[in-house]
Each structure stands twice: as C-alpha cells, then as structure tokens.
C-alpha cells in the first residue's frame, strides 16, 4: 500500500485495487485565515486527482475544499460517504459534479472490487465537527491503515478488532481558537495554551497506545496563518503556549514518551507500507525543511498575499441590514430550541466593528428571551467582537455554520462569564432548520440516556462514561486528588461535588469507594 502525503489531512492511498484521495485541501479556509502547511499548492494535482475513490472525512473547510474538489478531482471517482445524519455532504458534492456515491454503512466493512476493503466510522454528535466527523479504515493485501484524521472516537476498539493496523494517521496539533482569541492577560493565555498543547499530545499518545500500529503518521495540522494580522499564531516564536506545534515537534515530544515509529509526510512524500515495514521518500529532507520553517512561511506569505487581499475585498456588503437579517434568520431557530437555548442560558453579545475600525454596533442574541435585539447594557454570557464585514458576508452567503467560518477564522476576540459553554458554539453551527432539529434531538436522547454503569478509579466509584461525550473513563480518566480529568477533551470534574469544572452542566456521578452514600446521579444538561 502506497501513501502519498498531499498536505494537512490529505493523502492519496494507492493499491493494486484502486486509489483513494482523502480530504484534498489547497485553497485558504475560514476567511482566508488557514492555509495548508507545508504548502501543497504546487503538487501535480492534475495527476493526483485522477483517482478511483474520494473520501472526505467531514465538512470542515480544511477537509472539504469545494473549489479544489470541483477543479481537480475526477468526477469519475466514487465518493465513499460516511453515514451522517444530514445529507449536506452528499448534496454539496453533487453540486460540484460528483455523481457516484457509496454510502458506507456505519462501522461495517465494505469490500470493493479487486479485494480493497474499507470501513468508515461516522461520529455524529453536535460537537463532532460540523455535525459529523469520521475516520476511514482501509485494508488491502493484508496491510491495514487507519486514517483517523481529526476525528475523536471514544476509543479505537472497532478498528483494532479488525486486526493489527500497520499505518495510523492522526491529528496531534490544535485546530481551534482557544485560548488565543480570549481577552485575557498574556500570562493567563500562555498558561491555558500550554495546558491545551499538553492535553493535545496526551490525547494523541492515548490513541496511539490504543491501536499500537506499526507506524504513526502525524497529520491534520497545524495549518499556517499568512495574513499579517494572524501571522503570530504560527509556532515559530518560541511561545510555549502556542497550540499549533508542527510535525517535527510531534517527533521530539513523541520520542520523550518512547515513540520511535513516527513518520512525517511532507506534501509529495511517499510511504510504501507493507506488513513487514515502511520505506519513505521525501521531496526534501524533513529535518532541513523544518529547520527552514520560518523562511518557508515568509516566502509563502508574500506569494499568497494577493489571494488574501482579493478575499478581503469580497467580504463587505453594506446593503445588508445586520440586525434585521440576524433577527429574521435566528429568531425562528431560538423559538424552536429547547436544549441549546437552555444550555446557553443567557444573552450572547456581538460587537461589530464598522469599516472605519472604530464605530461599534452591539447586537444581542437573547437565548432566554428568544429574540435578537440591540444590546441593552446588560450582563451577557459571552461577548464576541469582530468586523461587521464578516457578519455581513455570513448573512450574504446564508452561512448555516458560523463555527466553520467565523470562529475557526480566529478573526474575533471573545470574553465570557464563567466556564466554557459548548451550547453557544453548537447553536451557531446549527443555523438551519435541519441542523437545529438534529442537534435538539441528539441532546434530547442524550439527556434521557441512563448511564448506570460504574467503575472504580483510584479509590473513587465513578460513572463509566464521561458526561461530555461518553468516553470510557476506565481508559481516559485520570484521577489527581479529588479531581478527575477525562483525557479525550481534557474536561475536569470535582468528584466530591460531581461538578464539571470545564463546562456548564455535565455533572458526574462519583463517590469515594469507602463512603456509604453515593452522590446524586449525573445529568447531561443543566
Ligand atoms: S468525552 Fe470529552 S472530555 Fe470526556
């Protein structure tokens, strides 16, 4: 089995029974904030795009690049489609000209002509990607590969049960706006960033240890930031709180925990994977490339400047009545929302900075009051500050997922009272009837689910499944004193009170193993 690195989470898998192109991403994403790192725009996409199968793991724009899919990927390719709850991915691909679809039943091995076998695991909670993320398992001639990309399954058992895996490709770096955009003192930001960076690595080690593949390929990040306004997010300034460590940092951190089987793929690197081993060739020596990372980024920044400028010029739509449009689009969804509105539990304020860079219009999405209105000098749960032009653009194009556009762009700042609130972001990624209904239904089921099984961890009896997204705490739970950390997303719980220390709600059921009376049962939403 041959794996060609094509940048970020993308790769081309070649076997004698056919080729699969995965997540091809070349054009900038999220308001021209993210670019693939290292640059992959000069690969021979005309040849790479002539493939038998296409797999797109999810709709995040650093995986689903509509322009590139339309222009460079063969429309004869059969799309290997994850079983997602909404038809958005298929609809978008059909619009781009794809006509052949293989809807892979969730977690079932499908045998394709020539003996190529695949299995797709779809993750479908409202917090998994843009309502859906997935991983692809491939087997040919005894060689097995798992392209986990940035999916976060609670465990990898379903893949491990199919036999020993030879190549495990997974995310290790950051892909979020936290903590950089928060209006916090620099020292706090650095401390939170450092914690996040460590947590990302811990989670990666956990997955690697779960699967014990022969070879581990760090993929799906980091992106690079080429706009002058965002260039400081690249991990080239020795900032220990930077959440975007690159593949060479992965190798050195991995070595510290005893990892010796890591393989970095640059765009154009080719790994030949067999049951016996792997040999890899690179377009340039890997160490030399990373030693010159800053020069690479600076050269790329100059080359991509016209693209960024052209994108920026397209964002302003002064004719859009932002308050009126937000009211029209958001109020009907607020009216229908039970769980998300209750989960947010307070007003969320948007401060929109005008074209002059100074004037500010403040709009409140009032979740308890179920209305969108001008800010009325009140306490708010979250406050976001961004350019008015970005919101104009979102309204102009009818964007239904503000996470997959505005928030991932990092072109905003934020402040909040209290803990992280996942419902805020879940709501702003569900600005369509279809998505909102799905998310509400999911929380409804989740809230009703009774999770009665307990385990004993370091002297505590605790519910087996994490109140967040049901990770098995016998594998992901770490106890320090009275505090339990679930390593899947790093959420912390105070076990003596059951309180979640990371996010609103999500109480955990726990009591000391030698205590008589258990604490009250956990709840999903409060
Ligand atoms: S499943 Fe997300 S922190 Fe446990």
Coordinates of C-alpha atoms and ligand atoms in Angstrom, one line a residue:
X1 CA 0.0 0.0 0.0
X2 CA 1.4 3.4 -1.0
X3 CA 0.5 6.5 0.9
X4 CA 1.4 9.9 -0.7
X5 CA 1.3 12.9 1.6
X6 CA -0.6 15.7 -0.1
X7 CA -0.7 18.2 2.8
X8 CA -2.5 18.7 6.1
X9 CA -5.0 15.8 6.5
X10 CA -5.0 14.9 2.8
X11 CA -3.3 11.9 1.3
X12 CA -3.6 9.6 -1.7
X13 CA -3.7 5.9 -0.9
X14 CA -2.7 3.6 -3.8
X15 CA -3.3 -0.1 -4.0
X16 CA -3.5 -2.5 -7.0
X17 CA -7.2 -2.5 -6.5
X18 CA -7.7 1.3 -6.7
X19 CA -6.7 4.6 -5.3
X20 CA -8.4 6.8 -2.7
X21 CA -7.9 10.6 -2.4
X22 CA -8.7 11.8 1.1
X23 CA -9.6 15.3 2.2
X24 CA -7.8 17.3 -0.5
X25 CA -7.4 20.9 0.8
X26 CA -5.4 23.6 -1.1
X27 CA -7.3 26.9 -1.0
X28 CA -7.4 29.1 2.1
X29 CA -10.2 28.4 4.5
X30 CA -12.2 30.4 7.1
X31 CA -12.0 33.9 5.8
X32 CA -8.5 33.3 4.3
X33 CA -7.1 32.6 7.7
X34 CA -5.9 29.0 7.4
X35 CA -3.6 27.7 4.6
X36 CA -2.2 24.2 4.3
X37 CA 1.2 23.8 5.9
X38 CA 3.6 22.9 4.3
X39 CA 2.4 24.5 1.1
X40 CA 0.8 21.9 -1.2
X41 CA -0.4 24.1 -4.0
X42 CA 2.4 23.2 -6.3
X43 CA 1.8 19.4 -6.3
X44 CA 0.8 17.8 -9.6
X45 CA -2.9 17.8 -8.7
X46 CA -3.9 17.0 -12.3
X47 CA -2.4 13.6 -11.8
X48 CA -3.2 13.2 -8.1
X49 CA -6.8 14.0 -8.7
X50 CA -7.3 11.1 -11.2
X51 CA -8.4 8.6 -8.6
X52 CA -10.9 5.8 -8.2
X53 CA -12.4 6.9 -4.9
X54 CA -12.8 10.1 -3.0
X55 CA -13.2 10.3 0.8
X56 CA -14.0 13.5 2.6
X57 CA -14.0 12.9 6.4
X58 CA -16.2 15.9 7.2
X59 CA -17.3 19.3 6.1
X60 CA -14.8 21.5 7.8
X61 CA -13.3 23.7 5.1
X62 CA -9.7 22.4 5.7
X63 CA -11.0 19.0 4.7
X64 CA -13.8 19.9 2.3
X65 CA -12.3 22.4 -0.3
X66 CA -15.2 22.9 -2.7
X67 CA -13.1 24.8 -5.3
X68 CA -10.3 22.2 -5.3
X69 CA -12.8 19.3 -5.5
X70 CA -14.6 20.9 -8.4
X71 CA -11.4 21.8 -10.3
X72 CA -9.0 19.0 -9.6
X73 CA -10.7 15.8 -8.5
X74 CA -12.0 13.3 -11.1
X75 CA -15.8 13.3 -11.3
X76 CA -15.5 9.6 -12.2
X77 CA -14.4 8.9 -8.7
X78 CA -16.8 7.1 -6.4
X79 CA -17.3 9.0 -3.2
X80 CA -17.0 6.9 -0.1
X81 CA -19.7 8.6 2.0
X82 CA -19.8 8.4 5.8
X83 CA -23.3 7.8 7.3
X84 CA -24.0 11.3 8.6
X85 CA -27.4 12.4 10.0
X86 CA -27.9 15.1 7.4
X87 CA -27.4 14.9 3.6
X88 CA -25.3 18.1 3.4
X89 CA -22.1 16.4 2.3
X90 CA -23.7 14.4 -0.5
X91 CA -25.7 17.5 -1.6
X92 CA -22.6 19.7 -1.7
X93 CA -20.6 17.0 -3.6
X94 CA -23.4 16.6 -6.1
X95 CA -23.4 20.3 -6.7
X96 CA -19.7 20.1 -7.5
X97 CA -20.4 17.4 -10.2
X98 CA -19.8 14.1 -8.3
X99 CA -22.4 11.5 -9.3
X100 CA -21.2 8.2 -7.9
X101 CA -21.7 7.6 -4.2
X102 CA -21.1 4.6 -2.0
X103 CA -22.9 5.2 1.3
X104 CA -20.8 3.2 3.7
X105 CA -22.9 1.7 6.5
X106 CA -21.5 2.9 9.8
X107 CA -18.7 0.7 11.2
X108 CA -19.3 -2.1 8.6
X109 CA -16.5 -3.4 6.4
X110 CA -17.3 -2.9 2.7
X111 CA -15.5 -5.0 0.1
X112 CA -14.8 -3.0 -3.1
X113 CA -13.9 -4.6 -6.4
X114 CA -10.4 -6.1 -6.5
X115 CA -10.3 -7.0 -2.8
X116 CA -10.0 -3.5 -1.4
X117 CA -11.8 -3.3 1.9
X118 CA -12.9 -0.1 3.7
X119 CA -14.8 0.8 6.8
X120 CA -15.9 4.2 7.9
X121 CA -16.8 5.2 11.4
X122 CA -19.1 8.3 11.5
X123 CA -19.3 10.4 14.6
X124 CA -22.5 12.3 14.8
X125 CA -22.8 14.3 18.0
X126 CA -23.5 18.1 17.6
X127 CA -19.9 18.7 18.8
X128 CA -18.3 16.4 16.3
X129 CA -17.1 18.6 13.5
X130 CA -19.8 20.4 11.6
X131 CA -22.4 17.8 12.8
X132 CA -20.4 14.9 11.7
X133 CA -16.8 13.7 11.6
X134 CA -15.4 10.4 10.5
X135 CA -12.4 8.0 10.2
X136 CA -11.5 5.7 7.3
X137 CA -10.1 2.2 7.7
X138 CA -8.5 0.5 4.7
X139 CA -7.2 -3.0 4.1
X140 CA -5.6 -4.4 1.0
X141 CA -3.4 -7.5 0.7
X142 CA -3.1 -7.8 4.5
X143 CA -1.9 -4.2 5.0
X144 CA -4.2 -2.1 7.2
X145 CA -4.4 1.6 7.6
X146 CA -6.5 3.9 9.8
X147 CA -6.9 7.5 8.6
X148 CA -8.3 8.9 11.9
X149 CA -7.5 12.5 10.8
X150 CA -9.1 14.8 13.4
X151 CA -12.0 12.5 14.5
X152 CA -12.2 11.9 18.2
X153 CA -13.9 8.5 18.7
X154 CA -14.2 7.5 22.4
X155 CA -12.0 4.5 21.6
X156 CA -10.5 2.6 18.7
X157 CA -11.8 -0.8 19.5
X158 CA -13.9 -1.1 16.4
X159 CA -10.8 -0.8 14.3
X160 CA -8.5 -2.8 16.5
X161 CA -10.9 -5.7 16.3
X162 CA -10.3 -5.9 12.5
X163 CA -6.7 -7.0 13.0
X164 CA -3.3 -5.4 13.6
X165 CA -3.0 -1.9 12.0
X166 CA 0.2 -1.0 10.1
X167 CA -0.3 2.7 9.5
X168 CA -2.2 5.0 11.9
X169 CA -2.6 8.6 10.7
X170 CA -4.0 11.0 13.2
X171 CA -4.1 14.6 14.4
X172 CA -1.8 15.9 17.1
X173 CA -1.9 19.7 16.8
X174 CA -4.5 22.3 17.6
X175 CA -7.4 23.3 15.4
X176 CA -9.4 25.8 17.5
X177 CA -9.4 29.5 18.5
X178 CA -8.8 28.8 22.2
X179 CA -7.2 30.4 24.0
X180 CA -5.7 32.9 21.6
X181 CA -8.8 35.0 20.9
X182 CA -9.8 35.4 24.6
X183 CA -9.4 38.8 26.1
X184 CA -7.1 37.6 28.9
X185 CA -3.8 38.8 30.3
X186 CA -0.9 37.4 28.3
X187 CA 0.3 35.3 31.2
X188 CA -3.1 33.5 31.5
X189 CA -3.3 33.0 27.8
X190 CA 0.2 31.4 27.8
X191 CA -0.7 29.1 30.7
X192 CA -4.0 28.0 29.1
X193 CA -2.3 27.5 25.8
X194 CA 0.4 25.4 27.4
X195 CA -2.1 23.3 29.1
X196 CA -4.0 22.8 25.9
X197 CA -0.8 21.9 24.0
X198 CA 0.0 19.2 26.6
X199 CA -3.6 17.9 26.5
X200 CA -3.5 17.5 22.7
X201 CA -0.3 15.5 23.0
X202 CA -1.7 13.4 25.8
X203 CA -4.8 12.5 23.8
X204 CA -2.6 11.6 20.8
X205 CA -0.5 9.3 22.9
X206 CA -3.6 7.7 24.2
X207 CA -4.9 6.9 20.7
X208 CA -1.5 5.7 19.6
X209 CA -1.3 3.4 22.6
X210 CA -4.8 2.1 22.0
X211 CA -4.1 1.0 18.5
X212 CA -0.4 0.1 18.7
X213 CA 0.1 0.4 14.9
X214 CA 3.5 -0.3 13.4
X215 CA 3.8 3.3 12.1
X216 CA 2.3 6.5 13.2
X217 CA 1.8 9.5 10.9
X218 CA 1.1 12.9 12.4
X219 CA -1.4 14.6 10.1
X220 CA -4.3 17.1 10.0
X221 CA -2.4 20.0 11.2
X222 CA -1.2 22.5 12.0
X223 CA -2.4 25.0 9.4
X224 CA -0.4 28.1 8.8
X225 CA -1.6 31.7 9.1
X226 CA -0.4 34.0 6.4
X227 CA -2.4 37.2 6.9
X228 CA -0.2 39.7 8.7
X229 CA -3.0 40.1 11.3
X230 CA -2.7 36.4 12.2
X231 CA 0.9 35.5 11.5
X232 CA 1.7 35.4 15.2
X233 CA -0.3 32.2 15.5
X234 CA 2.4 30.2 13.7
X235 CA 4.5 28.3 16.1
X236 CA 7.8 30.0 15.2
X237 CA 8.2 32.5 18.0
X238 CA 9.2 30.1 20.9
X239 CA 5.8 30.6 22.6
X240 CA 5.2 27.6 24.9
X241 CA 1.5 28.5 24.9
X242 CA 1.2 28.1 21.1
X243 CA -1.4 25.4 20.4
X244 CA -0.1 24.7 16.8
X245 CA 3.0 22.6 17.2
X246 CA 4.2 21.1 13.9
X247 CA 5.2 17.6 12.8
X248 CA 8.8 18.0 13.9
X249 CA 7.7 19.0 17.4
X250 CA 5.5 15.9 17.4
X251 CA 8.5 13.7 16.7
X252 CA 10.5 15.2 19.6
X253 CA 7.6 15.0 22.0
X254 CA 6.8 11.5 20.9
X255 CA 10.4 10.5 21.5
X256 CA 10.1 11.7 25.1
X257 CA 7.3 9.2 25.7
X258 CA 9.3 6.4 24.0
X259 CA 7.8 6.7 20.5
X260 CA 10.2 5.6 17.8
X261 CA 7.8 4.8 14.9
X262 CA 6.7 8.2 13.8
X263 CA 6.8 9.1 10.1
X264 CA 6.3 12.7 8.8
X265 CA 4.8 13.1 5.4
X266 CA 5.6 16.3 3.6
X267 CA 3.5 17.2 0.6
X268 CA 4.9 14.8 -2.0
X269 CA 6.4 12.3 0.5
X270 CA 5.7 8.7 -0.5
X271 CA 5.5 5.9 2.1
X272 CA 5.4 2.3 0.9
X273 CA 3.7 0.4 3.7
X274 CA 3.9 -3.4 3.9
X275 CA 3.2 -5.9 6.7
X276 CA 7.0 -6.0 7.2
X277 CA 7.8 -2.3 7.4
X278 CA 7.6 1.1 5.7
X279 CA 10.0 2.9 3.5
X280 CA 9.5 6.6 2.9
X281 CA 11.0 9.1 0.3
X282 CA 10.6 12.8 0.7
X283 CA 10.8 15.7 -1.7
X284 CA 13.3 17.4 0.6
X285 CA 15.0 16.2 3.8
X286 CA 12.4 16.5 6.6
X287 CA 14.8 18.0 9.2
X288 CA 16.1 20.5 6.7
X289 CA 12.6 21.6 5.8
X290 CA 11.6 22.3 9.4
X291 CA 14.9 24.0 10.2
X292 CA 13.8 26.5 7.5
X293 CA 10.2 26.7 8.5
X294 CA 10.2 30.5 9.1
X295 CA 11.6 31.2 5.7
X296 CA 9.1 28.9 4.1
X297 CA 6.2 30.7 5.8
X298 CA 7.6 34.1 5.0
X299 CA 8.0 33.2 1.3
X300 CA 4.5 31.7 1.3
X301 CA 3.1 34.8 2.9
X302 CA 4.4 37.0 0.1
X303 CA 3.2 34.6 -2.6
X304 CA -0.3 34.3 -1.1
X305 CA -0.8 38.0 -0.3
X306 CA -2.8 38.7 -3.4
X307 CA -5.2 35.8 -2.6
X308 CA -5.8 37.2 0.9
X309 CA -6.3 40.7 -0.4
X310 CA -8.8 39.5 -3.0
X311 CA -10.8 37.6 -0.4
X312 CA -10.9 40.5 2.0
X313 CA -12.3 42.7 -0.8
X314 CA -15.2 40.4 -1.1
X315 CA -16.5 40.5 2.5
X316 CA -18.2 43.9 2.6
X317 CA -21.9 44.0 1.9
X318 CA -23.0 47.4 3.2
X319 CA -26.5 46.8 1.9
X320 CA -27.1 44.1 4.5
X321 CA -29.1 45.2 7.5
X322 CA -27.3 43.0 10.0
X323 CA -29.7 43.4 12.9
X324 CA -32.7 42.8 10.7
X325 CA -31.2 39.8 9.0
X326 CA -30.0 38.2 12.2
X327 CA -33.5 38.6 13.6
X328 CA -35.0 37.1 10.5
X329 CA -32.7 34.1 10.5
X330 CA -32.0 33.4 14.1
X331 CA -35.3 34.2 16.0
X332 CA -37.3 31.3 14.4
X333 CA -34.5 28.9 15.5
X334 CA -34.4 30.4 19.0
X335 CA -38.1 29.8 19.2
X336 CA -37.7 26.1 18.3
X337 CA -34.7 25.5 20.5
X338 CA -35.2 23.8 23.9
X339 CA -31.9 22.2 24.8
X340 CA -29.4 24.5 23.1
X341 CA -31.2 27.7 24.3
X342 CA -31.4 26.3 27.8
X343 CA -27.8 25.2 27.7
X344 CA -26.6 28.7 26.7
X345 CA -28.8 30.1 29.4
X346 CA -28.1 33.8 28.9
X347 CA -27.6 36.6 26.3
X348 CA -24.7 36.4 23.8
X349 CA -23.4 39.8 22.5
X350 CA -21.8 40.5 19.2
X351 CA -19.8 43.8 19.0
X352 CA -19.5 44.6 15.3
X353 CA -16.7 47.0 14.4
X354 CA -17.5 49.1 11.4
X355 CA -15.4 49.8 8.3
X356 CA -13.8 52.8 10.0
X357 CA -12.3 50.4 12.6
X358 CA -13.9 52.3 15.4
X359 CA -17.6 52.5 15.4
X360 CA -19.3 49.6 17.1
X361 CA -22.8 48.2 16.8
X362 CA -23.8 45.8 19.6
X363 CA -26.3 43.1 19.0
X364 CA -27.6 40.6 21.5
X365 CA -28.8 37.1 20.8
X366 CA -31.0 36.7 23.8
X367 CA -31.4 33.0 24.4
X368 CA -33.8 33.1 27.4
X369 CA -35.8 35.9 25.8
X370 CA -35.7 34.1 22.4
X371 CA -35.0 37.3 20.4
X372 CA -32.3 39.2 18.6
X373 CA -32.1 42.9 19.6
X374 CA -29.8 45.8 20.3
X375 CA -27.6 45.4 23.4
X376 CA -29.3 46.9 26.4
X377 CA -26.4 47.4 28.8
X378 CA -26.9 44.0 30.5
X379 CA -24.7 41.2 31.7
X380 CA -24.0 38.7 29.0
X381 CA -22.8 35.1 29.0
X382 CA -20.4 35.6 26.0
X383 CA -19.2 38.6 24.1
X384 CA -17.7 38.4 20.7
X385 CA -16.0 41.3 18.9
X386 CA -15.5 41.1 15.2
X387 CA -15.6 43.1 12.0
X388 CA -19.0 43.9 10.8
X389 CA -18.0 43.0 7.3
X390 CA -17.5 39.3 8.3
X391 CA -21.0 39.1 9.7
X392 CA -22.4 40.9 6.6
X393 CA -20.6 38.2 4.5
X394 CA -22.0 35.3 6.5
X395 CA -25.5 36.7 6.1
X396 CA -25.0 37.5 2.5
X397 CA -24.0 33.9 1.6
X398 CA -26.6 32.4 4.0
X399 CA -23.9 30.6 6.1
X400 CA -25.5 28.0 8.3
X401 CA -22.3 27.2 10.3
X402 CA -20.6 30.1 11.9
X403 CA -18.1 27.8 13.6
X404 CA -17.0 26.5 10.2
X405 CA -16.4 30.1 9.0
X406 CA -16.2 32.9 11.6
X407 CA -15.0 31.1 14.7
X408 CA -12.3 29.0 13.1
X409 CA -11.1 32.1 11.3
X410 CA -9.8 33.4 14.6
X411 CA -10.7 36.8 13.3
X412 CA -12.5 37.8 16.5
X413 CA -11.9 38.3 20.2
X414 CA -14.0 36.9 23.0
X415 CA -14.8 37.3 26.6
X416 CA -17.1 35.1 28.7
X417 CA -18.5 34.9 32.2
X418 CA -17.9 31.5 33.8
X419 CA -17.0 28.3 32.1
X420 CA -16.8 27.3 28.5
X421 CA -20.3 26.7 27.1
X422 CA -20.4 24.1 24.3
X423 CA -24.1 25.1 23.6
X424 CA -23.1 28.5 22.4
X425 CA -21.0 27.0 19.6
X426 CA -23.4 24.1 19.0
X427 CA -26.1 26.7 18.3
X428 CA -24.1 28.8 16.0
X429 CA -23.2 25.8 13.9
X430 CA -26.9 24.9 13.6
X431 CA -28.3 28.0 11.8
X432 CA -30.6 25.9 9.6
X433 CA -33.8 24.0 10.4
X434 CA -32.2 20.7 9.5
X435 CA -29.2 21.1 11.7
X436 CA -31.1 22.6 14.7
X437 CA -33.6 19.8 14.7
X438 CA -30.9 17.2 14.6
X439 CA -28.9 18.8 17.5
X440 CA -32.1 19.2 19.6
X441 CA -33.0 15.6 19.0
X442 CA -29.5 14.4 19.9
X443 CA -29.5 16.3 23.2
X444 CA -32.9 15.0 23.9
X445 CA -31.8 11.4 23.6
X446 CA -28.5 12.1 25.4
X447 CA -30.3 13.7 28.3
X448 CA -32.6 10.8 28.6
X449 CA -29.9 8.2 28.3
X450 CA -29.3 6.5 31.6
X451 CA -25.7 5.6 32.2
X452 CA -25.8 3.3 35.2
X453 CA -22.5 1.5 34.9
X454 CA -19.8 2.5 37.5
X455 CA -16.1 1.8 37.7
X456 CA -13.6 2.2 40.4
X457 CA -10.7 4.5 39.8
X458 CA -8.1 5.3 42.4
X459 CA -10.4 4.9 45.3
X460 CA -13.4 6.5 43.7
X461 CA -16.5 4.9 42.3
X462 CA -17.4 6.9 39.2
X463 CA -19.8 6.5 36.3
X464 CA -18.0 4.7 33.5
X465 CA -18.9 7.0 30.7
X466 CA -17.7 10.7 30.6
X467 CA -20.7 13.1 30.9
X468 CA -19.3 15.0 28.0
X469 CA -19.2 12.7 25.0
X470 CA -19.2 9.3 26.7
X471 CA -15.5 8.4 26.6
X472 CA -14.8 5.3 28.6
X473 CA -13.3 6.7 31.8
X474 CA -11.6 3.4 32.6
X475 CA -9.2 4.3 29.7
X476 CA -9.4 8.1 29.5
X477 CA -9.9 9.0 33.2
X478 CA -7.0 10.3 35.3
X479 CA -7.5 11.0 39.0
X480 CA -5.5 13.5 40.9
X481 CA -6.7 14.1 44.4
X482 CA -10.5 14.8 44.2
X483 CA -10.2 15.8 40.5
X484 CA -10.9 13.6 37.5
X485 CA -9.6 14.6 34.1
X486 CA -11.0 12.9 31.0
X487 CA -8.2 12.9 28.5
X488 CA -10.4 12.8 25.4
X489 CA -11.1 16.5 25.5
X490 CA -9.4 17.4 28.8
X491 CA -12.6 18.1 30.8
X492 CA -12.2 18.2 34.5
X493 CA -14.6 17.2 37.3
X494 CA -14.6 17.7 41.0
X495 CA -15.6 14.3 42.2
X496 CA -16.7 15.2 45.7
X497 CA -19.4 17.6 44.4
X498 CA -19.8 16.0 41.0
X499 CA -19.4 19.4 39.4
X500 CA -17.9 19.8 35.9
X501 CA -15.0 22.3 36.2
X502 CA -14.7 22.8 32.5
X503 CA -18.2 23.5 31.2
X504 CA -21.6 24.3 32.3
X505 CA -23.8 21.3 33.3
X506 CA -22.4 17.8 32.7
X507 CA -22.4 16.7 36.4
X508 CA -20.6 13.4 37.1
X509 CA -21.8 10.7 39.4
X510 CA -19.0 9.8 41.8
X511 CA -18.3 8.9 45.4
X512 CA -15.4 7.6 47.4
X513 CA -15.2 3.9 47.3
X514 CA -15.2 3.7 51.1
X515 CA -18.2 6.1 51.5
X516 CA -21.7 4.9 52.4
X517 CA -23.8 7.3 50.4
X518 CA -23.3 7.9 46.7
X519 CA -23.6 11.4 45.3
X520 CA -26.6 12.2 43.2
X521 CA -26.8 10.9 39.7
X522 CA -25.2 12.9 36.9
X523 CA -27.1 14.9 34.4
X524 CA -26.2 15.9 30.8
X525 CA -27.6 19.4 30.7
X526 CA -28.3 21.9 33.4
Ligands
LIG1 S1 -15.6 12.7 26.3 FE1 -15.0 14.8 26.1 S2 -13.9 15.2 27.9 FE2 -14.7 13.2 28.2

